[in-house]
Structure formats: C-alpha cells, structure tokens
PDB file of C-alpha atoms in Angstrom:
ATOM      1  CA  MET F  25      -1.283  19.954  -1.674  1.00 89.00           C
ATOM      2  CA  THR F  26       1.307  17.171  -1.038  1.00 96.00           C
ATOM      3  CA  LEU F  27       1.148  14.674  -3.349  1.00 97.00           C
ATOM      4  CA  LEU F  28       1.439  11.005  -1.867  1.00 98.00           C
ATOM      5  CA  LEU F  29       2.654   8.408  -3.689  1.00 98.00           C
ATOM      6  CA  LEU F  30       1.065   5.239  -2.320  1.00 98.00           C
ATOM      7  CA  ILE F  31       3.433   2.405  -3.422  1.00 98.00           C
ATOM      8  CA  ARG F  32       2.655  -1.247  -3.256  1.00 98.00           C
ATOM      9  CA  HIS F  33       5.088  -3.696  -2.681  1.00 98.00           C
ATOM     10  CA  GLY F  34       6.678  -6.075  -5.358  1.00 98.00           C
ATOM     11  CA  GLU F  35       5.770  -9.286  -5.800  1.00 98.00           C
ATOM     12  CA  ASN F  36       6.949 -12.250  -3.495  1.00 98.00           C
ATOM     13  CA  ASP F  37       6.220 -15.731  -3.219  1.00 97.00           C
ATOM     14  CA  TYR F  38       3.242 -15.814  -1.117  1.00 97.00           C
ATOM     15  CA  VAL F  39       1.845 -13.447  -3.916  1.00 96.00           C
ATOM     16  CA  LYS F  40       2.661 -15.892  -6.559  1.00 96.00           C
ATOM     17  CA  THR F  41       1.274 -18.891  -4.961  1.00 95.00           C
ATOM     18  CA  GLY F  42      -1.778 -16.572  -3.574  1.00 95.00           C
ATOM     19  CA  LYS F  43      -1.413 -17.087  -0.212  1.00 97.00           C
ATOM     20  CA  MET F  44      -1.711 -14.764   2.458  1.00 97.00           C
ATOM     21  CA  ALA F  45       1.013 -13.240   3.483  1.00 97.00           C
ATOM     22  CA  GLY F  46       0.024 -11.116   5.937  1.00 97.00           C
ATOM     23  CA  ARG F  47       2.565 -10.414   8.705  1.00 97.00           C
ATOM     24  CA  ILE F  48       5.267 -13.001   8.377  1.00 97.00           C
ATOM     25  CA  PRO F  49       8.234 -12.191   9.110  1.00 96.00           C
ATOM     26  CA  GLY F  50      11.201 -13.333   6.303  1.00 97.00           C
ATOM     27  CA  VAL F  51       8.826 -12.292   3.173  1.00 98.00           C
ATOM     28  CA  HIS F  52      11.173 -11.194   0.166  1.00 98.00           C
ATOM     29  CA  LEU F  53      10.662  -9.738  -3.011  1.00 98.00           C
ATOM     30  CA  ASN F  54      10.884 -12.658  -5.649  1.00 98.00           C
ATOM     31  CA  GLU F  55      12.966 -12.138  -8.604  1.00 98.00           C
ATOM     32  CA  ARG F  56      10.031 -10.393 -10.526  1.00 98.00           C
ATOM     33  CA  GLY F  57       9.570  -8.469  -7.567  1.00 98.00           C
ATOM     34  CA  GLN F  58      13.411  -7.460  -7.622  1.00 98.00           C
ATOM     35  CA  LYS F  59      12.412  -5.951 -10.689  1.00 98.00           C
ATOM     36  CA  GLN F  60       9.671  -4.291 -10.272  1.00 98.00           C
ATOM     37  CA  ALA F  61      11.735  -2.476  -7.260  1.00 98.00           C
ATOM     38  CA  GLU F  62      14.152  -1.136  -9.529  1.00 98.00           C
ATOM     39  CA  ALA F  63      11.764  -0.509 -12.127  1.00 98.00           C
ATOM     40  CA  LEU F  64      10.571   1.737  -9.664  1.00 98.00           C
ATOM     41  CA  GLY F  65      13.148   3.740  -8.796  1.00 97.00           C
ATOM     42  CA  GLU F  66      14.392   4.240 -12.307  1.00 97.00           C
ATOM     43  CA  ALA F  67      10.800   5.529 -13.051  1.00 97.00           C
ATOM     44  CA  LEU F  68      10.815   8.362 -10.208  1.00 97.00           C
ATOM     45  CA  LYS F  69      14.349   9.366  -9.517  1.00 95.00           C
ATOM     46  CA  ASP F  70      13.879  12.134 -11.530  1.00 94.00           C
ATOM     47  CA  VAL F  71      10.668  12.879  -9.474  1.00 96.00           C
ATOM     48  CA  PRO F  72      11.491  15.992  -6.083  1.00 96.00           C
ATOM     49  CA  ILE F  73      10.625  13.817  -3.601  1.00 97.00           C
ATOM     50  CA  LYS F  74      10.696  15.262  -0.290  1.00 97.00           C
ATOM     51  CA  ALA F  75       9.910  12.219   1.851  1.00 98.00           C
ATOM     52  CA  LEU F  76      10.170   7.891   1.880  1.00 98.00           C
ATOM     53  CA  TYR F  77       8.378   5.929   4.149  1.00 98.00           C
ATOM     54  CA  SER F  78       7.540   2.310   4.094  1.00 98.00           C
ATOM     55  CA  SER F  79       5.721  -0.463   6.005  1.00 98.00           C
ATOM     56  CA  PRO F  80       8.771  -2.421   8.018  1.00 98.00           C
ATOM     57  CA  LEU F  81       7.870  -5.636   6.231  1.00 98.00           C
ATOM     58  CA  GLU F  82      10.624  -6.520   4.332  1.00 98.00           C
ATOM     59  CA  ARG F  83       8.832  -6.863   1.313  1.00 98.00           C
ATOM     60  CA  ALA F  84       7.816  -3.269   1.124  1.00 98.00           C
ATOM     61  CA  MET F  85      11.690  -2.198   2.643  1.00 98.00           C
ATOM     62  CA  GLU F  86      13.306  -4.029  -0.465  1.00 98.00           C
ATOM     63  CA  THR F  87      10.600  -1.986  -2.480  1.00 98.00           C
ATOM     64  CA  ALA F  88      11.628   1.118  -1.117  1.00 98.00           C
ATOM     65  CA  ASN F  89      15.172   0.665  -1.064  1.00 98.00           C
ATOM     66  CA  PRO F  90      16.030   1.300  -4.880  1.00 98.00           C
ATOM     67  CA  ILE F  91      13.581   4.796  -5.027  1.00 98.00           C
ATOM     68  CA  ALA F  92      15.943   5.492  -1.438  1.00 98.00           C
ATOM     69  CA  GLN F  93      19.056   4.879  -3.563  1.00 98.00           C
ATOM     70  CA  SER F  94      17.892   7.064  -6.579  1.00 95.00           C
ATOM     71  CA  GLN F  95      16.985   9.797  -4.618  1.00 94.00           C
ATOM     72  CA  LYS F  96      19.630  10.031  -1.652  1.00 95.00           C
ATOM     73  CA  LEU F  97      16.872   9.523   1.193  1.00 97.00           C
ATOM     74  CA  LYS F  98      16.663   8.073   4.506  1.00 98.00           C
ATOM     75  CA  ILE F  99      13.432   5.233   4.379  1.00 98.00           C
ATOM     76  CA  ASN F 100      11.174   6.015   7.116  1.00 98.00           C
ATOM     77  CA  GLN F 101       9.959   3.040   8.575  1.00 98.00           C
ATOM     78  CA  GLU F 102       6.527   3.411   9.773  1.00 98.00           C
ATOM     79  CA  PRO F 103       5.327   0.367  11.638  1.00 98.00           C
ATOM     80  CA  ASP F 104       1.429   1.585  11.194  1.00 98.00           C
ATOM     81  CA  LEU F 105       2.022   1.155   8.000  1.00 98.00           C
ATOM     82  CA  MET F 106       2.321  -2.766   7.803  1.00 98.00           C
ATOM     83  CA  ASP F 107      -0.237  -5.090   6.176  1.00 98.00           C
ATOM     84  CA  THR F 108      -3.354  -6.015   7.687  1.00 98.00           C
ATOM     85  CA  LEU F 109      -2.925  -8.431  10.823  1.00 98.00           C
ATOM     86  CA  ILE F 110      -4.948 -11.016   9.733  1.00 98.00           C
ATOM     87  CA  GLY F 111      -4.573 -13.368  12.368  1.00 97.00           C
ATOM     88  CA  LYS F 112      -4.883 -17.220  11.649  1.00 97.00           C
ATOM     89  CA  TRP F 113      -5.382 -16.625   7.991  1.00 97.00           C
ATOM     90  CA  GLN F 114      -1.643 -16.087   7.821  1.00 97.00           C
ATOM     91  CA  GLY F 115      -0.035 -18.216   5.185  1.00 96.00           C
ATOM     92  CA  ARG F 116      -3.229 -19.661   4.168  1.00 97.00           C
ATOM     93  CA  SER F 117      -4.600 -19.750   0.428  1.00 97.00           C
ATOM     94  CA  TRP F 118      -6.898 -18.285  -1.292  1.00 93.00           C
ATOM     95  CA  LYS F 119      -7.981 -20.778  -3.122  1.00 94.00           C
ATOM     96  CA  ILE F 120      -9.299 -22.793   0.206  1.00 96.00           C
ATOM     97  CA  LEU F 121     -10.346 -19.396   1.862  1.00 96.00           C
ATOM     98  CA  ARG F 122     -12.457 -18.279  -1.213  1.00 94.00           C
ATOM     99  CA  LEU F 123     -14.496 -21.914  -0.359  1.00 95.00           C
ATOM    100  CA  THR F 124     -15.666 -20.595   2.923  1.00 95.00           C
ATOM    101  CA  LYS F 125     -18.276 -18.426   4.344  1.00 95.00           C
ATOM    102  CA  ALA F 126     -16.352 -15.848   5.674  1.00 96.00           C
ATOM    103  CA  TRP F 127     -14.768 -14.945   2.382  1.00 95.00           C
ATOM    104  CA  LYS F 128     -18.138 -13.910   1.268  1.00 94.00           C
ATOM    105  CA  ILE F 129     -18.289 -11.398   4.098  1.00 96.00           C
ATOM    106  CA  VAL F 130     -14.474 -10.201   3.304  1.00 96.00           C
ATOM    107  CA  GLN F 131     -15.763  -9.349  -0.461  1.00 94.00           C
ATOM    108  CA  ASN F 132     -19.026  -8.214   0.112  1.00 94.00           C
ATOM    109  CA  ALA F 133     -19.195  -6.105   3.708  1.00 97.00           C
ATOM    110  CA  PRO F 134     -15.799  -5.906   4.735  1.00 98.00           C
ATOM    111  CA  SER F 135     -16.703  -3.409   7.238  1.00 98.00           C
ATOM    112  CA  ARG F 136     -18.364  -6.310   9.163  1.00 97.00           C
ATOM    113  CA  PHE F 137     -15.848  -8.993   8.809  1.00 98.00           C
ATOM    114  CA  ARG F 138     -12.867  -9.061  12.112  1.00 98.00           C
ATOM    115  CA  PHE F 139      -9.910 -11.558  10.723  1.00 98.00           C
ATOM    116  CA  PRO F 140      -9.634 -14.065  13.051  1.00 97.00           C
ATOM    117  CA  GLU F 141      -7.447 -12.917  16.180  1.00 97.00           C
ATOM    118  CA  GLY F 142      -6.929 -10.587  13.874  1.00 98.00           C
ATOM    119  CA  GLU F 143      -7.989  -6.675  13.593  1.00 98.00           C
ATOM    120  CA  SER F 144     -11.720  -5.653  11.445  1.00 98.00           C
ATOM    121  CA  PHE F 145     -10.806  -3.647   8.408  1.00 98.00           C
ATOM    122  CA  PRO F 146     -12.192  -0.471  10.234  1.00 98.00           C
ATOM    123  CA  GLU F 147      -9.386  -1.039  12.375  1.00 98.00           C
ATOM    124  CA  CYS F 148      -6.990  -1.727   9.716  1.00 98.00           C
ATOM    125  CA  GLN F 149      -7.974   2.065   7.818  1.00 98.00           C
ATOM    126  CA  ASN F 150      -7.847   4.130  11.044  1.00 98.00           C
ATOM    127  CA  ARG F 151      -4.290   2.837  11.518  1.00 98.00           C
ATOM    128  CA  ILE F 152      -3.092   3.700   7.950  1.00 98.00           C
ATOM    129  CA  VAL F 153      -4.947   7.273   7.915  1.00 98.00           C
ATOM    130  CA  ASN F 154      -3.924   8.577  11.069  1.00 98.00           C
ATOM    131  CA  VAL F 155      -0.159   7.744   9.796  1.00 98.00           C
ATOM    132  CA  LEU F 156      -0.838   9.242   6.095  1.00 98.00           C
ATOM    133  CA  GLU F 157      -2.802  12.302   7.864  1.00 97.00           C
ATOM    134  CA  ARG F 158       0.210  12.938  10.449  1.00 97.00           C
ATOM    135  CA  VAL F 159       2.448  12.629   7.130  1.00 97.00           C
ATOM    136  CA  VAL F 160       0.607  15.356   5.199  1.00 96.00           C
ATOM    137  CA  GLN F 161       0.932  17.180   8.502  1.00 95.00           C
ATOM    138  CA  LYS F 162       4.427  17.305   8.161  1.00 96.00           C
ATOM    139  CA  HIS F 163       4.869  17.770   4.448  1.00 96.00           C
ATOM    140  CA  ASN F 164       2.423  20.083   3.778  1.00 90.00           C
ATOM    141  CA  LYS F 165       3.818  22.491   1.447  1.00 91.00           C
ATOM    142  CA  PRO F 166       2.205  22.636  -2.443  1.00 84.00           C
ATOM    143  CA  GLN F 167       4.963  21.366  -3.953  1.00 88.00           C
ATOM    144  CA  ASP F 168       5.361  18.592  -1.668  1.00 95.00           C
ATOM    145  CA  VAL F 169       5.366  14.905  -2.837  1.00 97.00           C
ATOM    146  CA  ILE F 170       5.930  12.361  -0.230  1.00 98.00           C
ATOM    147  CA  ALA F 171       6.230   8.332  -1.271  1.00 98.00           C
ATOM    148  CA  VAL F 172       4.585   5.551   0.667  1.00 98.00           C
ATOM    149  CA  VAL F 173       5.305   2.225   0.300  1.00 98.00           C
ATOM    150  CA  PHE F 174       3.394  -0.198   1.805  1.00 98.00           C
ATOM    151  CA  HIS F 175       0.397  -3.432   1.170  1.00 98.00           C
ATOM    152  CA  ALA F 176      -2.686  -3.303  -1.112  1.00 98.00           C
ATOM    153  CA  ASP F 177      -5.459  -3.677   1.286  1.00 98.00           C
ATOM    154  CA  PRO F 178      -4.453  -0.862   3.480  1.00 98.00           C
ATOM    155  CA  ILE F 179      -3.549   1.426   0.124  1.00 98.00           C
ATOM    156  CA  LYS F 180      -7.039   1.041  -0.694  1.00 98.00           C
ATOM    157  CA  LEU F 181      -8.969   1.515   2.285  1.00 98.00           C
ATOM    158  CA  ALA F 182      -6.569   4.659   2.255  1.00 98.00           C
ATOM    159  CA  VAL F 183      -7.863   6.051  -1.281  1.00 98.00           C
ATOM    160  CA  ALA F 184     -11.716   5.097  -0.119  1.00 98.00           C
ATOM    161  CA  HIS F 185     -11.272   6.950   2.522  1.00 98.00           C
ATOM    162  CA  PHE F 186      -9.861  10.171   1.072  1.00 97.00           C
ATOM    163  CA  LEU F 187     -12.801   9.968  -1.704  1.00 97.00           C
ATOM    164  CA  GLY F 188     -15.130   9.501   0.819  1.00 97.00           C
ATOM    165  CA  MET F 189     -16.070   5.990  -0.584  1.00 97.00           C
ATOM    166  CA  PRO F 190     -18.257   3.579   1.990  1.00 98.00           C
ATOM    167  CA  LEU F 191     -15.209   1.198   3.273  1.00 98.00           C
ATOM    168  CA  ASP F 192     -18.082  -1.766   1.683  1.00 98.00           C
ATOM    169  CA  HIS F 193     -16.641  -0.686  -1.647  1.00 97.00           C
ATOM    170  CA  PHE F 194     -13.051  -0.715  -0.946  1.00 98.00           C
ATOM    171  CA  GLN F 195     -12.642  -4.064  -2.726  1.00 95.00           C
ATOM    172  CA  ARG F 196     -13.739  -2.416  -6.031  1.00 96.00           C
ATOM    173  CA  LEU F 197     -10.845  -0.523  -6.332  1.00 98.00           C
ATOM    174  CA  SER F 198      -7.132  -2.376  -7.955  1.00 97.00           C
ATOM    175  CA  CYS F 199      -3.498  -2.274  -6.459  1.00 98.00           C
ATOM    176  CA  ASP F 200      -0.817  -4.879  -8.210  1.00 98.00           C
ATOM    177  CA  THR F 201       2.225  -5.636  -6.868  1.00 98.00           C
ATOM    178  CA  GLY F 202       4.752  -2.681  -8.114  1.00 98.00           C
ATOM    179  CA  SER F 203       2.288  -0.246  -8.937  1.00 98.00           C
ATOM    180  CA  LEU F 204       1.738   3.231  -7.861  1.00 98.00           C
ATOM    181  CA  THR F 205      -1.595   4.814  -6.674  1.00 98.00           C
ATOM    182  CA  ALA F 206      -1.338   8.979  -6.500  1.00 98.00           C
ATOM    183  CA  LEU F 207      -3.490  11.073  -4.184  1.00 97.00           C
ATOM    184  CA  HIS F 208      -3.276  14.721  -3.871  1.00 96.00           C
ATOM    185  CA  VAL F 209      -4.637  15.607  -0.314  1.00 96.00           C
ATOM    186  CA  GLY F 210      -5.019  18.976   1.182  1.00 90.00           C
ATOM    187  CA  GLU F 211      -6.673  20.826   4.179  1.00 86.00           C
ATOM    188  CA  ALA F 212     -10.038  20.614   2.691  1.00 89.00           C
ATOM    189  CA  SER F 213     -10.128  18.147  -0.122  1.00 91.00           C
ATOM    190  CA  ALA F 214      -8.269  15.012  -1.458  1.00 96.00           C
ATOM    191  CA  ASN F 215      -7.795  14.094  -5.220  1.00 97.00           C
ATOM    192  CA  LEU F 216      -7.325  10.772  -7.080  1.00 97.00           C
ATOM    193  CA  ILE F 217      -4.693  11.059  -9.838  1.00 96.00           C
ATOM    194  CA  LYS F 218      -3.959   7.838 -10.939  1.00 97.00           C
ATOM    195  CA  LEU F 219      -4.914   4.259  -9.821  1.00 98.00           C
ATOM    196  CA  ASN F 220      -2.599   0.645  -9.851  1.00 98.00           C
ATOM    197  CA  GLN F 221       0.027   2.596 -12.513  1.00 97.00           C
ATOM    198  CA  ARG F 222       2.588   0.819 -13.215  1.00 96.00           C
ATOM    199  CA  PRO F 223       6.185   2.283 -14.855  1.00 96.00           C
ATOM    200  CA  PRO F 224       6.672   4.690 -16.556  1.00 92.00           C
ATOM    201  CA  PHE F 225       4.998   7.682 -14.964  1.00 92.00           C
ATOM    202  CA  ASP F 226       4.219  10.417 -17.091  1.00 88.00           C
ATOM    203  CA  PHE F 227       2.046  12.549 -14.913  1.00 84.00           C
ATOM    204  CA  LEU F 228       4.859  13.302 -12.159  1.00 83.00           C
ATOM    205  CA  PRO F 229       6.131  16.563 -11.490  1.00 82.00           C
ATOM    206  CA  LYS F 230      10.517  16.712 -12.830  1.00 80.00           C
ATOM    207  CA  LYS F 231      13.545  17.855 -10.782  1.00 73.00           C
ATOM    208  CA  LYS F 232      14.500  21.167 -12.967  1.00 64.00           C
TER     209      LYS F 232
END
C-alpha cells in the first residue's frame, strides 16, 4: 500500500486575517508559515519519500521547498492540486460570509453548493481524487511514501472519499496550516493513519 502524506501549506496572511485566498496569485507564506515549512522539512528529512507533489500556488510550493531540499527531490507541480475554485468569494472575509445563507449550505450541505463563478465541492473532490489515484498507480510498491502538498478543503475532501464518508460530513475533519494527514491507500482499501498532525512525527518509516 502506498503511504500518502497529505500536507497542508503553512500559514499566510490570508489565513491569519480570516480571508479566502482561493487561487489569488502572490499569496506567500508569512513568518510563521515559513517556520512551519522548515519544521516539516526537518521532521521528514529521514523519511524515505519517493516523490513530492505540490499545488503550483506559491504558498504550497514554498511549503514543499524545505522538504524537497532535505530529501533532494524535485517538486512535481500538479495544477489539479490547486485550491478550490471559489470564484467571487476570493479575497472575502470569513466573518462576513458566515452571515450569509450560502455559508450555512457550505457547512451543512456542501454537496449541494457551487461557489459563484467557481466549482462545486463534488467537482473539487473528483479533481483531487483523480490526481491522488494517478499518484498511487504510479508509486504502488508496498513501501512507497509520497508527499503531497496542497490545501485544507481538498485534503479533507480526499480523506472523506478514501474513508467512504459522505461528502456532506467532510467539514467535520480538521486540517490546520503546516499539518500532515497520512493515508495508506491500496487497490482495495484505504486506512487513515494520522489526521491533522504537527511535527515532530513518530509514526513514519525512517531511512535505514
């Protein structure tokens, strides 16, 4: 079974100030986010990671970079790992959006919601799962460990899919900045090893 390390990017000022970054270009890690990325690189330096994939958005690439350096790996940019396409919600404040009727749908019935001029949660989930399935098919040796750096909702949607959870329950999962979620994925099964873990990690295989 392939061990997928699903890593959320570090903190940025959009997260810090409660705004929806979506796919806005030029959103970089802030000082805390840079420290989170360095901590991930340090914590994973002895793990036998075979390949590293990342969303092309800056905050994800900047989080992947310390891991790539510690492992001497190339970062494989994968456009389909980008954050949810949230359309007109980009740049808006969570506090304001929480007051809308749409926010209640996002939280309680996300399978029925489409972001204005954006994508639906089922479309986002399908996009992310297709990428991860391709990764698993390519790296399918029993001891393969693959790191994938991307975004909170896509990570939670992926976990919900592989665990057979209804999409409408995915908001019950947590995914903090600079965190790691580990999934063992095989042809006929998937197991959640860790959810929303921060460094240091004591459950990962180490290089011999």
